[in-house]
Amino acid sequence: MLCRTFAAAIVIAAACAIAAPSPAMAAPAAVKVTFVHPERFNDDDFRYRFTPRERAAAVSELTGYIVRAAQSLLKPGASLRIEILDFQRAGIYNPLLGNAANVRILKDITPPRITLRYQLTGGGKPQSGRETLTDMNYLMNPSARFSGDPFVYEKALLADWLRKIAAR
């Protein structure tokens, strides 16, 4: 009789554990990213060099990256809205290079720069504002040096900013 009661208690406890939502099963943070008129950004690629299809692919790649990074850093149930107002990639093109005019020249004076507006709610004190992100030391990033990602410096800049607002 004692064994049956004990077994029944284990079955009930297991059923409750399965039915009860765990923190890992909680809804991830809701993240919405909007690029406001990317064809008007100061960056040469977005404004002049990208075709509409290439621009849409770049926006899609960056949006996906921001959403994944934010969801991994923010508390479940949080809500983050980001509007990218301007996006300037690291480096510049030098038209004097002839055949190599499609190569970005990276210098200390050409850091990535992103202007955005954001609103974060849930999981603590609400935050909002407009910020211009830049990293004057972007050339010191050793993992970016051999990366084939065309947005490696910008993604590192966004990840650093997301870590900061998630920790506030």
C-alpha positions as MATLAB code, in Angstrom:
seq = 'MLCRTFAAAIVIAAACAIAAPSPAMAAPAAVKVTFVHPERFNDDDFRYRFTPRERAAAVSELTGYIVRAAQSLLKPGASLRIEILDFQRAGIYNPLLGNAANVRILKDITPPRITLRYQLTGGGKPQSGRETLTDMNYLMNPSARFSGDPFVYEKALLADWLRKIAAR';
ca = [
       0.000    0.000    0.000;
       2.826    2.380    0.882;
       4.559    1.601   -2.429;
       1.402    2.393   -4.407;
       0.936    5.702   -2.609;
       4.586    6.576   -3.168;
       4.358    5.634   -6.864;
       1.169    7.678   -7.270;
       2.852   10.670   -5.634;
       5.791   10.383   -8.050;
       3.466   10.224  -11.051;
       1.514   13.280   -9.860;
       4.722   15.225   -9.160;
       6.072   14.360  -12.606;
       2.815   15.435  -14.259;
       2.902   18.747  -12.390;
       6.518   19.326  -13.361;
       5.706   18.741  -17.015;
       2.615   20.964  -16.928;
       4.223   23.826  -14.998;
       5.936   26.381  -17.242;
       9.635   26.599  -16.587;
      11.689   29.761  -17.013;
      13.340   28.191  -20.056;
       9.918   27.727  -21.654;
       8.826   31.323  -21.037;
       8.141   33.443  -24.092;
      11.341   35.011  -25.423;
      11.695   38.751  -25.585;
       9.662   40.380  -28.351;
      12.046   42.254  -30.623;
      10.962   44.433  -33.542;
      13.563   46.075  -35.780;
      12.743   48.655  -38.451;
      15.204   50.226  -40.870;
      13.858   53.716  -41.638;
      14.553   54.574  -45.294;
      17.771   52.570  -45.752;
      18.141   54.021  -49.254;
      18.867   57.389  -47.565;
      21.538   56.127  -45.141;
      24.908   57.888  -45.255;
      26.695   54.674  -46.160;
      27.713   54.384  -49.823;
      26.508   50.794  -50.073;
      22.989   51.493  -48.844;
      22.634   54.751  -50.756;
      24.374   54.085  -54.076;
      25.981   50.688  -54.521;
      23.348   48.192  -53.398;
      20.543   47.302  -55.755;
      17.121   47.270  -54.067;
      17.423   43.487  -53.784;
      20.907   43.672  -52.196;
      19.706   46.391  -49.816;
      16.747   44.231  -48.774;
      19.075   41.250  -48.215;
      21.404   43.373  -46.060;
      18.478   44.726  -44.030;
      17.137   41.187  -43.575;
      20.523   39.861  -42.431;
      21.034   42.688  -39.947;
      17.463   42.466  -38.660;
      17.835   38.733  -38.035;
      21.122   39.283  -36.239;
      19.690   42.006  -33.977;
      16.609   39.930  -33.121;
      18.643   36.813  -32.247;
      21.195   38.777  -30.223;
      18.539   40.734  -28.324;
      16.474   37.630  -27.536;
      19.536   35.898  -26.131;
      20.318   38.861  -23.844;
      16.949   40.223  -22.737;
      14.728   38.748  -20.044;
      11.773   36.627  -21.176;
       8.696   38.762  -21.646;
      10.663   41.940  -22.388;
       9.762   43.990  -25.448;
      12.322   45.904  -27.523;
      11.544   48.144  -30.481;
      14.453   49.506  -32.498;
      14.354   51.925  -35.406;
      17.615   52.195  -37.326;
      17.740   55.811  -38.508;
      21.205   55.822  -40.079;
      23.795   53.152  -40.724;
      27.371   53.798  -41.755;
      29.624   50.804  -42.228;
      33.259   50.829  -41.155;
      35.689   52.067  -43.773;
      35.298   53.995  -47.001;
      35.713   53.351  -50.698;
      38.546   55.082  -52.516;
      37.536   55.836  -56.111;
      41.167   56.534  -57.005;
      42.013   52.831  -56.733;
      40.680   51.988  -60.200;
      39.865   48.268  -60.347;
      40.033   48.025  -56.546;
      37.368   50.727  -56.090;
      35.046   48.091  -54.544;
      37.382   47.566  -51.591;
      36.596   49.268  -48.302;
      39.632   50.956  -46.784;
      39.515   50.639  -42.982;
      41.118   53.473  -41.017;
      40.902   54.799  -37.485;
      38.920   57.774  -38.770;
      36.231   55.644  -40.470;
      34.550   53.729  -37.626;
      31.123   52.130  -37.914;
      28.350   54.503  -36.871;
      24.714   53.600  -36.252;
      21.985   56.023  -35.209;
      18.917   54.425  -33.681;
      15.842   55.042  -31.597;
      14.700   52.364  -29.154;
      12.131   51.493  -26.529;
      12.623   48.636  -24.040;
       9.819   47.590  -21.695;
       9.253   44.646  -19.385;
      11.747   43.000  -17.085;
      12.631   46.125  -15.137;
      12.726   49.869  -15.592;
      11.480   50.959  -19.055;
      14.145   52.547  -21.234;
      13.923   54.588  -24.395;
      15.980   57.060  -26.306;
      17.906   57.965  -29.390;
      21.563   57.007  -29.578;
      24.435   57.183  -32.005;
      26.669   54.161  -31.603;
      30.285   54.244  -32.698;
      33.441   52.323  -31.923;
      36.657   54.249  -32.477;
      38.642   51.113  -31.545;
      36.954   48.815  -34.032;
      40.280   47.920  -35.671;
      41.445   46.385  -32.368;
      38.831   43.599  -32.612;
      40.986   40.512  -33.278;
      38.100   38.178  -34.092;
      36.834   40.508  -36.816;
      40.115   40.673  -38.666;
      39.734   37.367  -40.503;
      35.961   37.225  -40.619;
      34.242   36.946  -43.971;
      31.158   38.727  -42.650;
      30.714   42.074  -44.450;
      28.992   43.522  -41.351;
      31.340   42.143  -38.700;
      32.246   45.519  -37.167;
      28.667   46.767  -37.172;
      27.371   43.550  -35.602;
      30.020   43.792  -32.878;
      28.932   47.388  -32.222;
      25.264   46.372  -31.989;
      26.034   43.378  -29.740;
      27.990   45.602  -27.361;
      25.112   48.106  -27.199;
      22.546   45.324  -26.646;
      24.633   43.940  -23.749;
      24.669   47.410  -22.171;
      20.927   48.018  -22.352;
      20.141   44.468  -21.214;
      22.300   44.998  -18.112;
      20.679   48.317  -17.100;
];
